CSV table of C-alpha atoms and ligand atoms in Angstrom, one decimal:
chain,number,residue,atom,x,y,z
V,346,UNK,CA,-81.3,36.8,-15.3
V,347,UNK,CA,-79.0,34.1,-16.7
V,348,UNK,CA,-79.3,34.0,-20.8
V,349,UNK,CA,-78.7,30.5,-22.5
V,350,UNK,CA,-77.0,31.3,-26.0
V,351,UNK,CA,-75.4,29.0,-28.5
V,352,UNK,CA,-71.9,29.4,-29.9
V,353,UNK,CA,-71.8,31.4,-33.0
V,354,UNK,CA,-69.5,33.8,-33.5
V,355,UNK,CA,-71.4,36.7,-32.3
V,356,UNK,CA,-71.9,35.0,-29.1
V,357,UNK,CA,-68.5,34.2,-28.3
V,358,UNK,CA,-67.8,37.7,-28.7
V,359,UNK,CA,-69.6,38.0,-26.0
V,360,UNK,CA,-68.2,35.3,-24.1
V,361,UNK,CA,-64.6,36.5,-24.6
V,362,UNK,CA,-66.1,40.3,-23.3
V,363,UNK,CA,-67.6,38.6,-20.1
V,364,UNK,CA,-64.4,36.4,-19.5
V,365,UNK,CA,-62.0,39.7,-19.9
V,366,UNK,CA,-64.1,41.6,-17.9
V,367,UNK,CA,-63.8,38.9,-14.9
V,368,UNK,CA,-67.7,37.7,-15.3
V,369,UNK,CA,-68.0,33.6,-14.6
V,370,UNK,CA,-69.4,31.7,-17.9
V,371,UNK,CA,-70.9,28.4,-18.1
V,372,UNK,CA,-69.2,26.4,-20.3
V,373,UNK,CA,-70.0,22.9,-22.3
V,374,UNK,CA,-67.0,20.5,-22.1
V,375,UNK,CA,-67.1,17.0,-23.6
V,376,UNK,CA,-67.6,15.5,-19.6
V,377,UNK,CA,-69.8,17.6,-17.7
V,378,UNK,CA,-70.4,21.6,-18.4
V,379,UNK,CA,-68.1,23.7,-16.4
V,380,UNK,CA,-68.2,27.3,-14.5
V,381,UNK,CA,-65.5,29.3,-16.6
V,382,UNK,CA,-63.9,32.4,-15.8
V,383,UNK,CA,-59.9,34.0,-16.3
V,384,UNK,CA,-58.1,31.6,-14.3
V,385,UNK,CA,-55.7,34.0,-13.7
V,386,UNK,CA,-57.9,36.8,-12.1
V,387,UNK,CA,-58.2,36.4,-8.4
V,388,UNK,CA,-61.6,38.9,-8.7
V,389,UNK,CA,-63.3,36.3,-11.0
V,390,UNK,CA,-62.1,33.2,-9.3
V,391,UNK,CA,-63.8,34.2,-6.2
V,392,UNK,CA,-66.8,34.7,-8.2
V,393,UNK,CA,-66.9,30.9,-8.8
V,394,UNK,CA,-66.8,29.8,-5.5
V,395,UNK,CA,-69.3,32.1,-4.5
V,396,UNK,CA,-71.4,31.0,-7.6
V,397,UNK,CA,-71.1,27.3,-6.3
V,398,UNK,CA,-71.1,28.3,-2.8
V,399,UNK,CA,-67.7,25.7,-2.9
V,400,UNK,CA,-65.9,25.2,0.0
V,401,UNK,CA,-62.7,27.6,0.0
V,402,UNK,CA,-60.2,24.6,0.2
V,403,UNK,CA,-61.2,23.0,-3.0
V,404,UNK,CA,-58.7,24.1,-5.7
V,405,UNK,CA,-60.0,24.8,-9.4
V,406,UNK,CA,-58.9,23.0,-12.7
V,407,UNK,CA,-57.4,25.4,-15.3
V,408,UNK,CA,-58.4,24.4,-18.6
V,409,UNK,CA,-55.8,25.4,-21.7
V,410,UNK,CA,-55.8,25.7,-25.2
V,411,UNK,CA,-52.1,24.6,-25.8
V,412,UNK,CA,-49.0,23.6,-24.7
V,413,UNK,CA,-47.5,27.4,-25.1
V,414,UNK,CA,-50.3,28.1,-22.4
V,415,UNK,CA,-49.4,25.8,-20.2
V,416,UNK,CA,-45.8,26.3,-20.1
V,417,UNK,CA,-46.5,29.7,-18.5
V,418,UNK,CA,-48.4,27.7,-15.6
V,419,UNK,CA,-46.3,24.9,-14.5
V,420,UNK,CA,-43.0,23.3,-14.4
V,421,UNK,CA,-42.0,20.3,-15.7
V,422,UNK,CA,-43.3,20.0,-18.6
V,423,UNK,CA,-40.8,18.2,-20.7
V,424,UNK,CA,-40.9,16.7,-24.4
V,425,UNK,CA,-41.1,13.4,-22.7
V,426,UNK,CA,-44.4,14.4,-20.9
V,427,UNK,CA,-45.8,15.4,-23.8
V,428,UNK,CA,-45.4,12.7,-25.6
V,429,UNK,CA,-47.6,10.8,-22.6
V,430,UNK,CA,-50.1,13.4,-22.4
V,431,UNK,CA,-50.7,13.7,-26.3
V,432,UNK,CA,-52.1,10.0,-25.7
V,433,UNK,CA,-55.1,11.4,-23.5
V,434,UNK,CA,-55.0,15.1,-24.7
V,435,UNK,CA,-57.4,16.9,-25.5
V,436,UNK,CA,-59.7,15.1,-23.7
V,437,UNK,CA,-61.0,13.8,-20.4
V,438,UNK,CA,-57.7,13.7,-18.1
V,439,UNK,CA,-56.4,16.6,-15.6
V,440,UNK,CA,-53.1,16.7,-14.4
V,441,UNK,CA,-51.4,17.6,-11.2
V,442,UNK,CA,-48.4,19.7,-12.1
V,443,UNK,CA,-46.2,22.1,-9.8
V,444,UNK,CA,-47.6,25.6,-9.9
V,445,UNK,CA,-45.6,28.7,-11.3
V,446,UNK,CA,-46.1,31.7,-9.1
V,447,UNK,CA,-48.2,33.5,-11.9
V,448,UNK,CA,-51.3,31.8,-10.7
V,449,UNK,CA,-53.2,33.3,-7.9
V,450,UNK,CA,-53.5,31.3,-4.5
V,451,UNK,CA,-57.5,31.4,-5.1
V,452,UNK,CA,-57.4,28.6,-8.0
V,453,UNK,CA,-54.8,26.5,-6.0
V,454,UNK,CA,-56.2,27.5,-2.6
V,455,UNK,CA,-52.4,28.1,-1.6
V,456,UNK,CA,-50.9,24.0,-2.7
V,457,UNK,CA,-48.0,24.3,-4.4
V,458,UNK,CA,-49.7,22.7,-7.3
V,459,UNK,CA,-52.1,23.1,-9.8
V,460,UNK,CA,-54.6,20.9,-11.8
V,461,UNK,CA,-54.3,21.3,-15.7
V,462,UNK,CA,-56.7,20.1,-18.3
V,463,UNK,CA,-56.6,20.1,-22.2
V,464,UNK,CA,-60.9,19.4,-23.1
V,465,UNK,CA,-61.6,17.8,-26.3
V,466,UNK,CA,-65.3,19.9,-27.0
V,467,UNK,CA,-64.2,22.6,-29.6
V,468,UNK,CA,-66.4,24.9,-28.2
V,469,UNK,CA,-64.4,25.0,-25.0
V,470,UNK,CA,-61.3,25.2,-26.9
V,471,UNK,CA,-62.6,28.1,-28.8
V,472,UNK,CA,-63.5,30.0,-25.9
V,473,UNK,CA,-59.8,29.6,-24.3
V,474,UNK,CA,-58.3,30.0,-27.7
V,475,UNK,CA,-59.8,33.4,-28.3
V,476,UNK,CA,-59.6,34.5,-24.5
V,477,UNK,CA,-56.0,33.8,-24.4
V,478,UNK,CA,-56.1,32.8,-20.6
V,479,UNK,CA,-56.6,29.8,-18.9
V,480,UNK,CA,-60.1,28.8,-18.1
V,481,UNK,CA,-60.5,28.7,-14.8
V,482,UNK,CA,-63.5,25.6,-14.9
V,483,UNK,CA,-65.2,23.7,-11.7
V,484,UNK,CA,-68.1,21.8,-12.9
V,485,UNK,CA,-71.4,23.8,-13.2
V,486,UNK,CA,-73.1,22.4,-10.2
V,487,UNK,CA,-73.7,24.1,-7.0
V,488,UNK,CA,-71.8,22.5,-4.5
V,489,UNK,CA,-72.4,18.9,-3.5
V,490,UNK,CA,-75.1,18.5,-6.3
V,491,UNK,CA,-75.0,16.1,-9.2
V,492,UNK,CA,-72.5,17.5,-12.0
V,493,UNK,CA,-74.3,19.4,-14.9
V,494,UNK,CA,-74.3,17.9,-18.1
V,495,UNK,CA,-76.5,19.9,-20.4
V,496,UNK,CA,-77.4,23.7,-20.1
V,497,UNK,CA,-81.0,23.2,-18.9
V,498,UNK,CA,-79.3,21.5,-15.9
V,499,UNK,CA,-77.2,24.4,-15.4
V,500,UNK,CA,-79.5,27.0,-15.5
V,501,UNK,CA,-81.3,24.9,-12.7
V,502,UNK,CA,-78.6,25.6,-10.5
V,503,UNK,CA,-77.2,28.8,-11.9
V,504,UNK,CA,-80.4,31.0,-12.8
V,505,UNK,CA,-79.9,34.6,-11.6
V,506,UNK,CA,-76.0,33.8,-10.8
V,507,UNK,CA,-74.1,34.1,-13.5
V,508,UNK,CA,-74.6,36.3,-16.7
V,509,UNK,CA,-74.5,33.3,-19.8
V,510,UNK,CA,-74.8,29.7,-20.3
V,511,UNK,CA,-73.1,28.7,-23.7
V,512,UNK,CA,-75.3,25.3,-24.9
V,513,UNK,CA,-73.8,23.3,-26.6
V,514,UNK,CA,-76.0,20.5,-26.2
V,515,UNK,CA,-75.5,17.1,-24.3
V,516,UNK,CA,-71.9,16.5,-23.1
V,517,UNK,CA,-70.8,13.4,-24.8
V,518,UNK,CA,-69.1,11.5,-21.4
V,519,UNK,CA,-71.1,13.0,-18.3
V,520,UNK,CA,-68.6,12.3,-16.2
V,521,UNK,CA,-65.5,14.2,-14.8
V,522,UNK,CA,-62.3,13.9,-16.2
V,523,UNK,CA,-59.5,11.7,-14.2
V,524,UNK,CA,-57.2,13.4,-12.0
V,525,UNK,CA,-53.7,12.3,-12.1
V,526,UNK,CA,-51.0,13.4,-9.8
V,527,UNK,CA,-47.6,13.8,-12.1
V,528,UNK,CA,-45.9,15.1,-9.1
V,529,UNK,CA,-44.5,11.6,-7.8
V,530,UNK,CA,-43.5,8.6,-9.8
V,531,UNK,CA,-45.6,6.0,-10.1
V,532,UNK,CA,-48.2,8.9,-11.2
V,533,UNK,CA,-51.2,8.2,-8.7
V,534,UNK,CA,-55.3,8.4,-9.9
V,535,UNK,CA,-56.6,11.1,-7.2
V,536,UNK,CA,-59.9,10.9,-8.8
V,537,UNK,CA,-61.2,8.1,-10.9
V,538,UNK,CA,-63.0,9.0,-14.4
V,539,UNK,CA,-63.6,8.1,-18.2
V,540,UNK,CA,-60.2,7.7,-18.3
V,541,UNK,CA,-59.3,4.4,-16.3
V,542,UNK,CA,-55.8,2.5,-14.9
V,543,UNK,CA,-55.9,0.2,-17.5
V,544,UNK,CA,-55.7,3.1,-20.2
V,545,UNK,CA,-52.6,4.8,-18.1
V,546,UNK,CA,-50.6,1.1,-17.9
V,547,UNK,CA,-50.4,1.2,-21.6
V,548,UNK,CA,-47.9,4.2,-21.2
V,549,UNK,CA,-46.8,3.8,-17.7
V,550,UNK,CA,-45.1,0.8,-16.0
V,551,UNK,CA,-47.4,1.3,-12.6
V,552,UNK,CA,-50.1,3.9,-11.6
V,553,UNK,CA,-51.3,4.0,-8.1
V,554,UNK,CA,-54.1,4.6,-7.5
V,555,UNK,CA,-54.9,7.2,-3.9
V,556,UNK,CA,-55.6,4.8,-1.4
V,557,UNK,CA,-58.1,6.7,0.0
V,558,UNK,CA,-60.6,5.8,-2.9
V,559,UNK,CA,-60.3,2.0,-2.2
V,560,UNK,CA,-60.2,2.3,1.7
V,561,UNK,CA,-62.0,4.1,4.8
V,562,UNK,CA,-61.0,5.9,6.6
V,563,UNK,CA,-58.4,7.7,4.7
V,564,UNK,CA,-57.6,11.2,3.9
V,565,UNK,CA,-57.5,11.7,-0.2
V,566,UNK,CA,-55.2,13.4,-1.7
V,567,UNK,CA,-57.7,15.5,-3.7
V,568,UNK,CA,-59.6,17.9,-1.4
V,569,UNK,CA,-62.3,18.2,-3.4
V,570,UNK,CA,-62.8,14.0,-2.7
V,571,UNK,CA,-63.7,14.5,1.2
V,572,UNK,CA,-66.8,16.2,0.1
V,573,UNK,CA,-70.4,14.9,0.3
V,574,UNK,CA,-70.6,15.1,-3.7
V,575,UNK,CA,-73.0,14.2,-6.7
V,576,UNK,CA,-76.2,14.2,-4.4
V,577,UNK,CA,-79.3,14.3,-5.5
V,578,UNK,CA,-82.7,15.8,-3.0
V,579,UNK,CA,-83.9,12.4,-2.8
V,580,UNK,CA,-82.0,9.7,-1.1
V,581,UNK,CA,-80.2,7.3,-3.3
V,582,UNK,CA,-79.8,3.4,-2.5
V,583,UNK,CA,-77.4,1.2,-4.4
V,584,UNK,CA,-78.3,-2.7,-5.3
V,585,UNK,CA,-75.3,-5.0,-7.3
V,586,UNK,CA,-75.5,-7.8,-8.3
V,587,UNK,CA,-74.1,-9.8,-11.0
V,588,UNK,CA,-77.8,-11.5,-11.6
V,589,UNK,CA,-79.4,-8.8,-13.0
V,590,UNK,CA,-82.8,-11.3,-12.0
V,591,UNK,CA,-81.3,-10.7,-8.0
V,592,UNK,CA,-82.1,-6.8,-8.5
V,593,UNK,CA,-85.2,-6.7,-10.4
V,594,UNK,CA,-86.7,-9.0,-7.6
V,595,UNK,CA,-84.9,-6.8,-4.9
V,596,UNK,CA,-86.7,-3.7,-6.5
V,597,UNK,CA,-90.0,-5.3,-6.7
V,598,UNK,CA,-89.8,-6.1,-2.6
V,599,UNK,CA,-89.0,-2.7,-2.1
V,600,UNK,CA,-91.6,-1.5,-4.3
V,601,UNK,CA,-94.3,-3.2,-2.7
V,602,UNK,CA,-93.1,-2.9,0.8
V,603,UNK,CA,-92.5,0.9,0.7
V,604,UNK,CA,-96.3,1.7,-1.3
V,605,UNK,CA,-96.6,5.0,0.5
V,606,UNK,CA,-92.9,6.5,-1.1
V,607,UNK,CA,-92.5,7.7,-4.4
V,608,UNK,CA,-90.0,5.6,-5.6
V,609,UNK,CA,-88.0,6.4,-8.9
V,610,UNK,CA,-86.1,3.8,-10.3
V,611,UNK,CA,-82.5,3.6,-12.9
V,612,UNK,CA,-82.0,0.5,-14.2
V,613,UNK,CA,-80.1,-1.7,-17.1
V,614,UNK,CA,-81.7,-2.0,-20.5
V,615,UNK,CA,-81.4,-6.2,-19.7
V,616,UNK,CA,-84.1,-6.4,-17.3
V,617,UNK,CA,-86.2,-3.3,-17.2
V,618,UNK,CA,-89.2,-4.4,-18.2
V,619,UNK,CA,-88.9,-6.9,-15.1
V,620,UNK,CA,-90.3,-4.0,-12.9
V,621,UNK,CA,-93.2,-2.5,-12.9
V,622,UNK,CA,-93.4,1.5,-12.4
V,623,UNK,CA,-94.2,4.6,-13.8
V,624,UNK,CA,-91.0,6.3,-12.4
V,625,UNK,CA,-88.4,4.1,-14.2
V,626,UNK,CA,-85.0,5.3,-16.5
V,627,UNK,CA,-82.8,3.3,-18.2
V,628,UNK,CA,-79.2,3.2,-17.8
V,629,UNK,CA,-78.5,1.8,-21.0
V,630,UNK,CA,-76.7,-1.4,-21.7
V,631,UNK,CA,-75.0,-3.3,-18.7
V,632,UNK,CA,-72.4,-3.9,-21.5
V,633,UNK,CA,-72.4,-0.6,-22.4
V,634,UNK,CA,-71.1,1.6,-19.5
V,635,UNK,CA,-70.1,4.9,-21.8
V,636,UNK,CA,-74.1,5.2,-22.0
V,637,UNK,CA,-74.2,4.9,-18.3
V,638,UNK,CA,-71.9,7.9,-17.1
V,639,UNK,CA,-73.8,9.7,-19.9
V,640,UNK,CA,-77.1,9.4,-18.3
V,641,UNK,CA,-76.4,9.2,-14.4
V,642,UNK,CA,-76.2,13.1,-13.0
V,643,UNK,CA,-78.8,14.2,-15.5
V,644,UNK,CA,-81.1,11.4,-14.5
V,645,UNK,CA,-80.3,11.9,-10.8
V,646,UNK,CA,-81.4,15.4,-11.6
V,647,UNK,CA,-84.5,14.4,-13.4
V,648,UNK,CA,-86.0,12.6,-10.7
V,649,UNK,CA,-85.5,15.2,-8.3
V,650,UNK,CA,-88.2,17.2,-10.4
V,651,UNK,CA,-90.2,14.7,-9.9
V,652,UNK,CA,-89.8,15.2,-6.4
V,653,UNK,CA,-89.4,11.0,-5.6
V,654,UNK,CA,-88.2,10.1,-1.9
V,655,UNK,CA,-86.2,7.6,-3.1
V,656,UNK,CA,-83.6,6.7,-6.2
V,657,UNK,CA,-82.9,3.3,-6.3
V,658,UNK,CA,-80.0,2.4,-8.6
V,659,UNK,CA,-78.6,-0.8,-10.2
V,660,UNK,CA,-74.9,-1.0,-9.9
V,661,UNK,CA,-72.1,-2.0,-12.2
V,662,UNK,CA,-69.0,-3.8,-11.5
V,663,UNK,CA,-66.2,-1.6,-9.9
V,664,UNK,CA,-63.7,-2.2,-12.7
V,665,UNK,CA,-62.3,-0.1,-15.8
V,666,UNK,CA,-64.8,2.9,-16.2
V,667,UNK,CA,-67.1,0.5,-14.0
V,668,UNK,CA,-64.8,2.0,-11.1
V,669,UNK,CA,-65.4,5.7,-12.0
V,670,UNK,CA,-68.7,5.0,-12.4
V,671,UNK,CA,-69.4,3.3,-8.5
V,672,UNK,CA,-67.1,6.6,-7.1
V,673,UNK,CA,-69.5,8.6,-8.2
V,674,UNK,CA,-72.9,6.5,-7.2
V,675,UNK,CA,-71.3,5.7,-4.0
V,676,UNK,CA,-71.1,9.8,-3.1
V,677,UNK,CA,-74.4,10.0,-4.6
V,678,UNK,CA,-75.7,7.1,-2.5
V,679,UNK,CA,-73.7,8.5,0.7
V,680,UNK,CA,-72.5,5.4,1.0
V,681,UNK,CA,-76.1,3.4,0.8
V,682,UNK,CA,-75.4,0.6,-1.2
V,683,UNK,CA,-76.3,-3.2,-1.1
V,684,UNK,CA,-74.4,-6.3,-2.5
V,685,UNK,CA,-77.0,-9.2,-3.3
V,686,UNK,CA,-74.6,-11.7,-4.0
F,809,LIG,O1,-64.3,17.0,-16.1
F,809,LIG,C1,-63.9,17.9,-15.3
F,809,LIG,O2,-62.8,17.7,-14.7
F,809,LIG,C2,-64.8,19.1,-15.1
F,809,LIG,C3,-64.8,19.9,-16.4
F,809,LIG,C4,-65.6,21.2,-16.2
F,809,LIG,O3,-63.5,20.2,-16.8
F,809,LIG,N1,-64.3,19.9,-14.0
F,809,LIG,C5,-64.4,19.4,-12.7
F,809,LIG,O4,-63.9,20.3,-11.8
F,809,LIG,O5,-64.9,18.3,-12.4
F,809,LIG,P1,-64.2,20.2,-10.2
F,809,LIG,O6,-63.7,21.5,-9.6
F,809,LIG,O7,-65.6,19.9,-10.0
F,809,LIG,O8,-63.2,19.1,-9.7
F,809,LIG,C6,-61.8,19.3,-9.7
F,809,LIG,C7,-61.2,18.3,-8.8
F,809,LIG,C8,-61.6,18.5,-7.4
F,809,LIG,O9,-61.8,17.2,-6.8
F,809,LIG,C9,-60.3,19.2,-6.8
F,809,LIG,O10,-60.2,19.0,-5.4
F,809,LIG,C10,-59.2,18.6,-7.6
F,809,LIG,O11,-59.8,18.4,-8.9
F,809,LIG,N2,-58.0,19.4,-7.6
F,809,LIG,C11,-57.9,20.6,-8.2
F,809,LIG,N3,-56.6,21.1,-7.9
F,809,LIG,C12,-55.9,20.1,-7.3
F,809,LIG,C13,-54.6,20.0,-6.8
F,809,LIG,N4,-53.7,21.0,-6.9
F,809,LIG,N5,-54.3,18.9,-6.1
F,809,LIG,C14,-55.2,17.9,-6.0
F,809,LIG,N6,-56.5,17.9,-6.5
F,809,LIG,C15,-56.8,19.0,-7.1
F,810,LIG,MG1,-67.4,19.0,-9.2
């Protein structure tokens, strides 16, 4: 069975055996916990995607301590790049970077390019530090469920899988990081997160953003981005509004037309007490969104113990982390979601 430890010493002596011996670890990372194993062993790699049952196209982020590490993996890494990065690093940003040949095809699934990021937790730093590989690290979730953002969530998914969960308690941002493509100037968002546009301009003259994020029909430039993604048992429904008043009275039609479902409900702090049900979370402030990603996948997750029909959840506006925030509700939501104004 899978063991839950924290991360003293002695246990990360145990972490750094599993690693080296190709075993897949669950990892805490300051956005959601992560499936870790030697991202430069093709054995272990393949023990991720069986793990998540992923789909075999979807390439893996490698997770380093250092610069010196990352050197070895990619090219193009200047002094002036650095400087750019060191505005975001460590933290909640991977990068799209031309792969060296040392990296097996299995994390890349065969692009010529590879996804790099630098986490912020210390306890994921310690665990690549004294590994001395890149971390191989897809979020902790089984495929196409709601990212994992504490270790009881993990072991939902991961009981019997994997040998170790390392807690290290509720990750501080709960969502993923942003991916950016360096390959081609303007650098190009494939994957919105905490990090938003507005937070690249202050470096960067222009940042595009992958149109297939904003548009239909589109292929994205991220593979991982045509999945079905961050779903939850129960279906998921979406109501914005700028009147907060609009949803709370949208809720309460739904509420009393639908008396037979069991109806669970995420709403803003403004207007909770507007609706009355036993099944209702709260998504913090409307004018604080930080609280919101930190509360969305494990909530999700929540009310699918409850085993409700139904998550209705009140939207934010699509701007800054706002935009992150909707990707990920939207996927959630499989596209279910209804403007009031
Ligand atoms: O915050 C995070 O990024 C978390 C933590 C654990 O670090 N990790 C995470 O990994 O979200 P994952 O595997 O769930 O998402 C990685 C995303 C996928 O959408 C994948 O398709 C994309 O990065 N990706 C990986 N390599 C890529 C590449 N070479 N080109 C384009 N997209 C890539
Ligand atoms: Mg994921």
């Amino acid at each position: 069975m899978t063991k839950i430890l924290k991360p003293n010493k002695e246990n990360l002596t145990e972490v750094k055996k599993l690693i080296l011996q190709d075993e897949v670890v669950a990892i805490p990372t300051e956005t959601v916990y992560g499936l870790g194993a030697n991202g430069l062993s093709s054995v272990a790699v393949n023990k991720i995607f069986k793990a998540k049952n992923r789909p075999q196209d979807n390439p893996l982020i490698l997770h380093v301590s250092d610069y010196e590490m990352m050197e070895r993996l990619v090219y193009g890494l200047t002094d002036e790049l650095k400087l750019f990065l060191n505005n975001f690093w460590p933290g909640p940003l991977t990068v799209i970077m031309k792969a060296k040949k040392i990296i097996p095809k299995e994390v890349t699934c065969s692009l010529p390019t590879v996804a790099i990021r630098m986490p912020k937790n210390e306890i994921a730093t310690d665990i690549i530090s004294i590994c001395n590989v890149p971390i191989a690290a897809p979020s902790a979730n089984l495929s196409g469920k709601p990212s994992c953002t504490n270790a009881k969530d993990v072991l939902e998914d991961m009981n019997g899988k994997i040998p170790l969960i390392v807690d290290g308690g509720d990750c501080m941002i709960g969502i993923e990081s942003t991916v950016l493509d360096l390959t081609t100037k303007p650098y190009t968002i494939l994957r919105p997160g905490f990090y938003t546009k507005e937070d690249f301009l202050k470096f960067e003259d222009e940042i595009l953003i992958d149109t297939a994020l904003v548009k239909d029909g589109q292929i994205p430039k991220s593979p991982g981005q045509k999945y079905k993604h961050y779903a939850p048992k129960a279906k998921v429904l979406v109501l914005v509004s700028d009147d907060r008043k609009k949803v709370s009275f949208e809720i309460s039609k739904i509420l009393k037309e639908n008396k037979n479902l069991k109806i669970g409900i995420f709403k803003f702090d403004q207007t909770i007490l507007d609706v009355d049900s036993e099944n209702i979370l709260s998504l913090g402030s409307i004018f604080n969104l930080e609280q919101m990603s930190k509360v969305l996948f494990t909530g999700l997750r929540d009310f699918d113990k409850k085993n409700v029909d139904l998550i209705i959840v009140e939207g934010c506006k699509e701007e800054k982390l706002g935009f992150s925030i909707m990707n990920r509700l939207k996927k959630s939501a499989s596209g279910n979601i209804k403007y009031l104004d």
